[in-house]
Amino acid sequence: MSSAASKPAHDWSAAQYLKFGNERTQPVRDLLARVPLQAPQRVVDLGCGPGNSTAVLQSRYPDAHLTGIDSSPDMIRQASSDMPHLQFTVEDLNSYVPSGPVDLFFSNAVFQWLRREDRIEVIKRLMETQPSGGVFALQVPDNLSEPSHVLMRETANAGPWAAKLASAGRDSFQTPQEIYDQLKPLCASVDMFHTSYYHSLENHEAIIEWVKGTGLRPFLDPLSAEEKQGYLREYLKRLAEKYPTCIDGRVLLPYPRLFVVAVKK
């Protein structure tokens, strides 16, 4: 999912993101399975990306008024093309105001891209517009300490591009207790769980193709074409050292994620 917070220097790529569409959509299903609402009237998909999460929401709630927002025009074009009967708009999550009460705010992986100090404030601001019993459900990758992301930073610091990438990356996410303590005053319940997926990828190059769609972008966007090639060569070398090859020649990519389902008082 791409950021609904602020538009990047270069637009997000729906095609790149959807190279691993099935794997990226499984957490959507797992989060939605924990949402207690049976028949919400209004549902908003925050950071809807190319609409893969919106399609899952529509399948579960076919009678709901369902809309999707995202900061990426390319993502919104893809979602609108696939589901022209639904409303998709380009929005900045920091300034987004719903047009009326929303029973379910659903967010697949967008809140990782907001600044740390803004995340909970945005959630609370949106929850305050919800009716009693409304649900705010979100999922975010919890992988900054995984080799895939540690090696991004190590590669950034080790090359001639170090100055350009000095501030690349994303802020760490709040701990479960920080989330609980800040949301509980608004909520009847704050349900959290953590899952690690193990994605079987074709090779180490496939890890790069995966993260190119999301986490690697802040490291690649500032670089020239030549610098990108050099960075990716070094990053691939480091990945091959950290991720062993499986018996069938494939590579397992562990991918931990944090889930939150908050029900308003």
PDB file of N, CA and C in Angstrom, residues 57-134:
ATOM      1  N   LEU A  57     -12.697  -5.860   0.921  1.00  0.00           N
ATOM      2  CA  LEU A  57     -13.737  -5.202   1.708  1.00  0.00           C
ATOM      3  C   LEU A  57     -15.097  -5.301   1.023  1.00  0.00           C
ATOM      4  N   GLN A  58     -15.116  -5.108  -0.288  1.00  0.00           N
ATOM      5  CA  GLN A  58     -16.379  -5.182  -1.016  1.00  0.00           C
ATOM      6  C   GLN A  58     -16.976  -6.589  -0.962  1.00  0.00           C
ATOM      7  N   SER A  59     -16.110  -7.591  -1.013  1.00  0.00           N
ATOM      8  CA  SER A  59     -16.587  -8.963  -0.949  1.00  0.00           C
ATOM      9  C   SER A  59     -17.251  -9.255   0.400  1.00  0.00           C
ATOM     10  N   ARG A  60     -16.669  -8.728   1.466  1.00  0.00           N
ATOM     11  CA  ARG A  60     -17.233  -8.955   2.803  1.00  0.00           C
ATOM     12  C   ARG A  60     -18.481  -8.114   3.049  1.00  0.00           C
ATOM     13  N   TYR A  61     -18.460  -6.859   2.555  1.00  0.00           N
ATOM     14  CA  TYR A  61     -19.556  -5.928   2.816  1.00  0.00           C
ATOM     15  C   TYR A  61     -20.139  -5.397   1.502  1.00  0.00           C
ATOM     16  N   PRO A  62     -20.818  -6.236   0.740  1.00  0.00           N
ATOM     17  CA  PRO A  62     -21.287  -5.826  -0.592  1.00  0.00           C
ATOM     18  C   PRO A  62     -22.330  -4.708  -0.563  1.00  0.00           C
ATOM     19  N   ASP A  63     -23.010  -4.516   0.567  1.00  0.00           N
ATOM     20  CA  ASP A  63     -24.063  -3.498   0.638  1.00  0.00           C
ATOM     21  C   ASP A  63     -23.582  -2.188   1.242  1.00  0.00           C
ATOM     22  N   ALA A  64     -22.315  -2.124   1.656  1.00  0.00           N
ATOM     23  CA  ALA A  64     -21.797  -0.913   2.290  1.00  0.00           C
ATOM     24  C   ALA A  64     -21.478   0.155   1.241  1.00  0.00           C
ATOM     25  N   HIS A  65     -21.534   1.415   1.661  1.00  0.00           N
ATOM     26  CA  HIS A  65     -21.022   2.514   0.849  1.00  0.00           C
ATOM     27  C   HIS A  65     -19.515   2.547   1.058  1.00  0.00           C
ATOM     28  N   LEU A  66     -18.779   2.129   0.035  1.00  0.00           N
ATOM     29  CA  LEU A  66     -17.349   1.881   0.168  1.00  0.00           C
ATOM     30  C   LEU A  66     -16.564   2.852  -0.701  1.00  0.00           C
ATOM     31  N   THR A  67     -15.578   3.526  -0.098  1.00  0.00           N
ATOM     32  CA  THR A  67     -14.705   4.431  -0.839  1.00  0.00           C
ATOM     33  C   THR A  67     -13.253   4.131  -0.493  1.00  0.00           C
ATOM     34  N   GLY A  68     -12.348   4.532  -1.379  1.00  0.00           N
ATOM     35  CA  GLY A  68     -10.915   4.340  -1.160  1.00  0.00           C
ATOM     36  C   GLY A  68     -10.152   5.627  -1.401  1.00  0.00           C
ATOM     37  N   ILE A  69      -9.155   5.891  -0.551  1.00  0.00           N
ATOM     38  CA  ILE A  69      -8.296   7.063  -0.745  1.00  0.00           C
ATOM     39  C   ILE A  69      -6.837   6.633  -0.728  1.00  0.00           C
ATOM     40  N   ASP A  70      -6.008   7.382  -1.457  1.00  0.00           N
ATOM     41  CA  ASP A  70      -4.576   7.119  -1.490  1.00  0.00           C
ATOM     42  C   ASP A  70      -3.886   8.385  -1.997  1.00  0.00           C
ATOM     43  N   SER A  71      -2.628   8.558  -1.641  1.00  0.00           N
ATOM     44  CA  SER A  71      -1.888   9.732  -2.104  1.00  0.00           C
ATOM     45  C   SER A  71      -1.357   9.568  -3.521  1.00  0.00           C
ATOM     46  N   SER A  72      -1.339   8.336  -4.034  1.00  0.00           N
ATOM     47  CA  SER A  72      -0.706   8.050  -5.319  1.00  0.00           C
ATOM     48  C   SER A  72      -1.711   8.091  -6.468  1.00  0.00           C
ATOM     49  N   PRO A  73      -1.537   8.997  -7.414  1.00  0.00           N
ATOM     50  CA  PRO A  73      -2.420   9.006  -8.587  1.00  0.00           C
ATOM     51  C   PRO A  73      -2.376   7.698  -9.371  1.00  0.00           C
ATOM     52  N   ASP A  74      -1.199   7.070  -9.478  1.00  0.00           N
ATOM     53  CA  ASP A  74      -1.114   5.815 -10.237  1.00  0.00           C
ATOM     54  C   ASP A  74      -1.910   4.710  -9.542  1.00  0.00           C
ATOM     55  N   MET A  75      -1.815   4.658  -8.216  1.00  0.00           N
ATOM     56  CA  MET A  75      -2.592   3.668  -7.479  1.00  0.00           C
ATOM     57  C   MET A  75      -4.096   3.907  -7.665  1.00  0.00           C
ATOM     58  N   ILE A  76      -4.505   5.155  -7.584  1.00  0.00           N
ATOM     59  CA  ILE A  76      -5.923   5.478  -7.729  1.00  0.00           C
ATOM     60  C   ILE A  76      -6.407   5.178  -9.150  1.00  0.00           C
ATOM     61  N   ARG A  77      -5.580   5.449 -10.145  1.00  0.00           N
ATOM     62  CA  ARG A  77      -5.958   5.107 -11.526  1.00  0.00           C
ATOM     63  C   ARG A  77      -6.185   3.607 -11.666  1.00  0.00           C
ATOM     64  N   GLN A  78      -5.290   2.802 -11.071  1.00  0.00           N
ATOM     65  CA  GLN A  78      -5.424   1.358 -11.163  1.00  0.00           C
ATOM     66  C   GLN A  78      -6.695   0.886 -10.458  1.00  0.00           C
ATOM     67  N   ALA A  79      -6.924   1.394  -9.251  1.00  0.00           N
ATOM     68  CA  ALA A  79      -8.112   0.994  -8.494  1.00  0.00           C
ATOM     69  C   ALA A  79      -9.391   1.392  -9.236  1.00  0.00           C
ATOM     70  N   SER A  80      -9.428   2.607  -9.772  1.00  0.00           N
ATOM     71  CA  SER A  80     -10.612   3.083 -10.487  1.00  0.00           C
ATOM     72  C   SER A  80     -10.855   2.287 -11.754  1.00  0.00           C
ATOM     73  N   SER A  81      -9.771   1.866 -12.415  1.00  0.00           N
ATOM     74  CA  SER A  81      -9.903   1.068 -13.635  1.00  0.00           C
ATOM     75  C   SER A  81     -10.476  -0.306 -13.329  1.00  0.00           C
ATOM     76  N   ASP A  82     -10.030  -0.906 -12.220  1.00  0.00           N
ATOM     77  CA  ASP A  82     -10.484  -2.249 -11.867  1.00  0.00           C
ATOM     78  C   ASP A  82     -11.889  -2.253 -11.273  1.00  0.00           C
ATOM     79  N   MET A  83     -12.239  -1.176 -10.564  1.00  0.00           N
ATOM     80  CA  MET A  83     -13.541  -1.111  -9.898  1.00  0.00           C
ATOM     81  C   MET A  83     -14.205   0.235 -10.174  1.00  0.00           C
ATOM     82  N   PRO A  84     -14.614   0.470 -11.416  1.00  0.00           N
ATOM     83  CA  PRO A  84     -15.159   1.789 -11.797  1.00  0.00           C
ATOM     84  C   PRO A  84     -16.461   2.142 -11.085  1.00  0.00           C
ATOM     85  N   HIS A  85     -17.111   1.170 -10.482  1.00  0.00           N
ATOM     86  CA  HIS A  85     -18.368   1.429  -9.787  1.00  0.00           C
ATOM     87  C   HIS A  85     -18.156   2.013  -8.396  1.00  0.00           C
ATOM     88  N   LEU A  86     -16.897   2.030  -7.920  1.00  0.00           N
ATOM     89  CA  LEU A  86     -16.595   2.578  -6.598  1.00  0.00           C
ATOM     90  C   LEU A  86     -15.914   3.938  -6.723  1.00  0.00           C
ATOM     91  N   GLN A  87     -15.916   4.682  -5.632  1.00  0.00           N
ATOM     92  CA  GLN A  87     -15.307   6.006  -5.616  1.00  0.00           C
ATOM     93  C   GLN A  87     -13.902   5.927  -5.014  1.00  0.00           C
ATOM     94  N   PHE A  88     -12.913   6.365  -5.796  1.00  0.00           N
ATOM     95  CA  PHE A  88     -11.522   6.433  -5.343  1.00  0.00           C
ATOM     96  C   PHE A  88     -11.011   7.854  -5.553  1.00  0.00           C
ATOM     97  N   THR A  89     -10.349   8.405  -4.535  1.00  0.00           N
ATOM     98  CA  THR A  89      -9.853   9.773  -4.659  1.00  0.00           C
ATOM     99  C   THR A  89      -8.439   9.890  -4.122  1.00  0.00           C
ATOM    100  N   VAL A  90      -7.684  10.824  -4.689  1.00  0.00           N
ATOM    101  CA  VAL A  90      -6.342  11.140  -4.212  1.00  0.00           C
ATOM    102  C   VAL A  90      -6.484  12.068  -3.012  1.00  0.00           C
ATOM    103  N   GLU A  91      -5.963  11.634  -1.877  1.00  0.00           N
ATOM    104  CA  GLU A  91      -6.097  12.405  -0.636  1.00  0.00           C
ATOM    105  C   GLU A  91      -4.800  12.333   0.165  1.00  0.00           C
ATOM    106  N   ASP A  92      -4.569  13.370   0.956  1.00  0.00           N
ATOM    107  CA  ASP A  92      -3.489  13.405   1.941  1.00  0.00           C
ATOM    108  C   ASP A  92      -4.101  13.001   3.278  1.00  0.00           C
ATOM    109  N   LEU A  93      -3.599  11.923   3.861  1.00  0.00           N
ATOM    110  CA  LEU A  93      -4.207  11.402   5.082  1.00  0.00           C
ATOM    111  C   LEU A  93      -4.127  12.391   6.233  1.00  0.00           C
ATOM    112  N   ASN A  94      -3.103  13.234   6.241  1.00  0.00           N
ATOM    113  CA  ASN A  94      -2.977  14.209   7.323  1.00  0.00           C
ATOM    114  C   ASN A  94      -4.078  15.264   7.300  1.00  0.00           C
ATOM    115  N   SER A  95      -4.638  15.537   6.132  1.00  0.00           N
ATOM    116  CA  SER A  95      -5.681  16.558   6.028  1.00  0.00           C
ATOM    117  C   SER A  95      -7.034  15.985   5.640  1.00  0.00           C
ATOM    118  N   TYR A  96      -7.114  14.682   5.396  1.00  0.00           N
ATOM    119  CA  TYR A  96      -8.365  14.061   4.949  1.00  0.00           C
ATOM    120  C   TYR A  96      -9.448  14.189   6.014  1.00  0.00           C
ATOM    121  N   VAL A  97     -10.635  14.601   5.569  1.00  0.00           N
ATOM    122  CA  VAL A  97     -11.807  14.699   6.442  1.00  0.00           C
ATOM    123  C   VAL A  97     -12.934  13.921   5.776  1.00  0.00           C
ATOM    124  N   PRO A  98     -13.486  12.892   6.435  1.00  0.00           N
ATOM    125  CA  PRO A  98     -14.585  12.136   5.823  1.00  0.00           C
ATOM    126  C   PRO A  98     -15.818  13.010   5.672  1.00  0.00           C
ATOM    127  N   SER A  99     -16.637  12.712   4.672  1.00  0.00           N
ATOM    128  CA  SER A  99     -17.822  13.519   4.389  1.00  0.00           C
ATOM    129  C   SER A  99     -18.965  13.245   5.362  1.00  0.00           C
ATOM    130  N   GLY A 100     -18.859  12.193   6.135  1.00  0.00           N
ATOM    131  CA  GLY A 100     -19.889  11.866   7.121  1.00  0.00           C
ATOM    132  C   GLY A 100     -19.377  10.775   8.042  1.00  0.00           C
ATOM    133  N   PRO A 101     -20.199  10.320   8.985  1.00  0.00           N
ATOM    134  CA  PRO A 101     -19.776   9.271   9.914  1.00  0.00           C
ATOM    135  C   PRO A 101     -19.370   7.996   9.168  1.00  0.00           C
ATOM    136  N   VAL A 102     -18.276   7.373   9.618  1.00  0.00           N
ATOM    137  CA  VAL A 102     -17.737   6.164   8.983  1.00  0.00           C
ATOM    138  C   VAL A 102     -17.747   5.029  10.002  1.00  0.00           C
ATOM    139  N   ASP A 103     -18.412   3.940   9.652  1.00  0.00           N
ATOM    140  CA  ASP A 103     -18.495   2.806  10.574  1.00  0.00           C
ATOM    141  C   ASP A 103     -17.183   2.033  10.655  1.00  0.00           C
ATOM    142  N   LEU A 104     -16.455   1.949   9.527  1.00  0.00           N
ATOM    143  CA  LEU A 104     -15.195   1.207   9.495  1.00  0.00           C
ATOM    144  C   LEU A 104     -14.147   1.971   8.710  1.00  0.00           C
ATOM    145  N   PHE A 105     -13.092   2.372   9.402  1.00  0.00           N
ATOM    146  CA  PHE A 105     -11.869   2.815   8.734  1.00  0.00           C
ATOM    147  C   PHE A 105     -10.944   1.604   8.674  1.00  0.00           C
ATOM    148  N   PHE A 106     -10.482   1.277   7.478  1.00  0.00           N
ATOM    149  CA  PHE A 106      -9.634   0.095   7.272  1.00  0.00           C
ATOM    150  C   PHE A 106      -8.352   0.551   6.608  1.00  0.00           C
ATOM    151  N   SER A 107      -7.223   0.110   7.139  1.00  0.00           N
ATOM    152  CA  SER A 107      -5.941   0.582   6.608  1.00  0.00           C
ATOM    153  C   SER A 107      -4.937  -0.553   6.484  1.00  0.00           C
ATOM    154  N   ASN A 108      -4.535  -0.825   5.264  1.00  0.00           N
ATOM    155  CA  ASN A 108      -3.545  -1.862   4.996  1.00  0.00           C
ATOM    156  C   ASN A 108      -2.186  -1.227   4.713  1.00  0.00           C
ATOM    157  N   ALA A 109      -1.341  -1.136   5.739  1.00  0.00           N
ATOM    158  CA  ALA A 109       0.088  -0.804   5.600  1.00  0.00           C
ATOM    159  C   ALA A 109       0.408   0.660   5.355  1.00  0.00           C
ATOM    160  N   VAL A 110      -0.572   1.577   5.462  1.00  0.00           N
ATOM    161  CA  VAL A 110      -0.251   2.964   5.151  1.00  0.00           C
ATOM    162  C   VAL A 110       0.386   3.708   6.327  1.00  0.00           C
ATOM    163  N   PHE A 111       0.033   3.362   7.555  1.00  0.00           N
ATOM    164  CA  PHE A 111       0.458   4.203   8.676  1.00  0.00           C
ATOM    165  C   PHE A 111       1.957   4.127   8.959  1.00  0.00           C
ATOM    166  N   GLN A 112       2.631   3.159   8.379  1.00  0.00           N
ATOM    167  CA  GLN A 112       4.089   3.120   8.498  1.00  0.00           C
ATOM    168  C   GLN A 112       4.740   4.341   7.851  1.00  0.00           C
ATOM    169  N   TRP A 113       4.054   4.946   6.873  1.00  0.00           N
ATOM    170  CA  TRP A 113       4.657   6.032   6.103  1.00  0.00           C
ATOM    171  C   TRP A 113       4.419   7.406   6.700  1.00  0.00           C
ATOM    172  N   LEU A 114       3.534   7.518   7.677  1.00  0.00           N
ATOM    173  CA  LEU A 114       3.356   8.792   8.358  1.00  0.00           C
ATOM    174  C   LEU A 114       4.502   9.014   9.340  1.00  0.00           C
ATOM    175  N   ARG A 115       4.763  10.272   9.640  1.00  0.00           N
ATOM    176  CA  ARG A 115       5.762  10.570  10.666  1.00  0.00           C
ATOM    177  C   ARG A 115       5.297   9.994  11.998  1.00  0.00           C
ATOM    178  N   ARG A 116       6.256   9.542  12.778  1.00  0.00           N
ATOM    179  CA  ARG A 116       5.912   8.876  14.035  1.00  0.00           C
ATOM    180  C   ARG A 116       4.995   9.729  14.907  1.00  0.00           C
ATOM    181  N   GLU A 117       5.294  11.025  14.992  1.00  0.00           N
ATOM    182  CA  GLU A 117       4.525  11.890  15.875  1.00  0.00           C
ATOM    183  C   GLU A 117       3.121  12.186  15.346  1.00  0.00           C
ATOM    184  N   ASP A 118       2.856  11.873  14.066  1.00  0.00           N
ATOM    185  CA  ASP A 118       1.551  12.167  13.482  1.00  0.00           C
ATOM    186  C   ASP A 118       0.592  10.980  13.498  1.00  0.00           C
ATOM    187  N   ARG A 119       1.114   9.765  13.569  1.00  0.00           N
ATOM    188  CA  ARG A 119       0.280   8.579  13.331  1.00  0.00           C
ATOM    189  C   ARG A 119      -0.916   8.485  14.264  1.00  0.00           C
ATOM    190  N   ILE A 120      -0.644   8.474  15.559  1.00  0.00           N
ATOM    191  CA  ILE A 120      -1.725   8.259  16.516  1.00  0.00           C
ATOM    192  C   ILE A 120      -2.688   9.439  16.502  1.00  0.00           C
ATOM    193  N   GLU A 121      -2.170  10.631  16.273  1.00  0.00           N
ATOM    194  CA  GLU A 121      -3.043  11.800  16.213  1.00  0.00           C
ATOM    195  C   GLU A 121      -4.019  11.699  15.046  1.00  0.00           C
ATOM    196  N   VAL A 122      -3.544  11.200  13.898  1.00  0.00           N
ATOM    197  CA  VAL A 122      -4.435  11.019  12.748  1.00  0.00           C
ATOM    198  C   VAL A 122      -5.498   9.969  13.069  1.00  0.00           C
ATOM    199  N   ILE A 123      -5.082   8.873  13.678  1.00  0.00           N
ATOM    200  CA  ILE A 123      -6.047   7.824  14.039  1.00  0.00           C
ATOM    201  C   ILE A 123      -7.098   8.373  14.997  1.00  0.00           C
ATOM    202  N   LYS A 124      -6.660   9.080  16.026  1.00  0.00           N
ATOM    203  CA  LYS A 124      -7.606   9.612  17.015  1.00  0.00           C
ATOM    204  C   LYS A 124      -8.545  10.638  16.374  1.00  0.00           C
ATOM    205  N   ARG A 125      -8.002  11.489  15.507  1.00  0.00           N
ATOM    206  CA  ARG A 125      -8.841  12.488  14.846  1.00  0.00           C
ATOM    207  C   ARG A 125      -9.940  11.823  14.027  1.00  0.00           C
ATOM    208  N   LEU A 126      -9.590  10.763  13.314  1.00  0.00           N
ATOM    209  CA  LEU A 126     -10.592  10.065  12.505  1.00  0.00           C
ATOM    210  C   LEU A 126     -11.564   9.280  13.382  1.00  0.00           C
ATOM    211  N   MET A 127     -11.065   8.676  14.445  1.00  0.00           N
ATOM    212  CA  MET A 127     -11.953   7.932  15.335  1.00  0.00           C
ATOM    213  C   MET A 127     -12.985   8.836  15.991  1.00  0.00           C
ATOM    214  N   GLU A 128     -12.606  10.070  16.254  1.00  0.00           N
ATOM    215  CA  GLU A 128     -13.531  10.998  16.897  1.00  0.00           C
ATOM    216  C   GLU A 128     -14.736  11.306  16.012  1.00  0.00           C
ATOM    217  N   THR A 129     -14.616  11.077  14.705  1.00  0.00           N
ATOM    218  CA  THR A 129     -15.741  11.304  13.789  1.00  0.00           C
ATOM    219  C   THR A 129     -16.637  10.077  13.684  1.00  0.00           C
ATOM    220  N   GLN A 130     -16.228   8.966  14.274  1.00  0.00           N
ATOM    221  CA  GLN A 130     -16.983   7.718  14.132  1.00  0.00           C
ATOM    222  C   GLN A 130     -18.101   7.608  15.166  1.00  0.00           C
ATOM    223  N   PRO A 131     -19.160   6.887  14.832  1.00  0.00           N
ATOM    224  CA  PRO A 131     -20.214   6.624  15.809  1.00  0.00           C
ATOM    225  C   PRO A 131     -19.734   5.621  16.863  1.00  0.00           C
ATOM    226  N   SER A 132     -20.451   5.541  17.963  1.00  0.00           N
ATOM    227  CA  SER A 132     -20.164   4.521  18.977  1.00  0.00           C
ATOM    228  C   SER A 132     -20.249   3.139  18.336  1.00  0.00           C
ATOM    229  N   GLY A 133     -19.260   2.295  18.602  1.00  0.00           N
ATOM    230  CA  GLY A 133     -19.211   0.974  17.987  1.00  0.00           C
ATOM    231  C   GLY A 133     -18.472   0.942  16.665  1.00  0.00           C
ATOM    232  N   GLY A 134     -18.085   2.126  16.161  1.00  0.00           N
ATOM    233  CA  GLY A 134     -17.287   2.177  14.941  1.00  0.00           C
ATOM    234  C   GLY A 134     -15.927   1.526  15.155  1.00  0.00           C
TER     235      GLY A 134
END
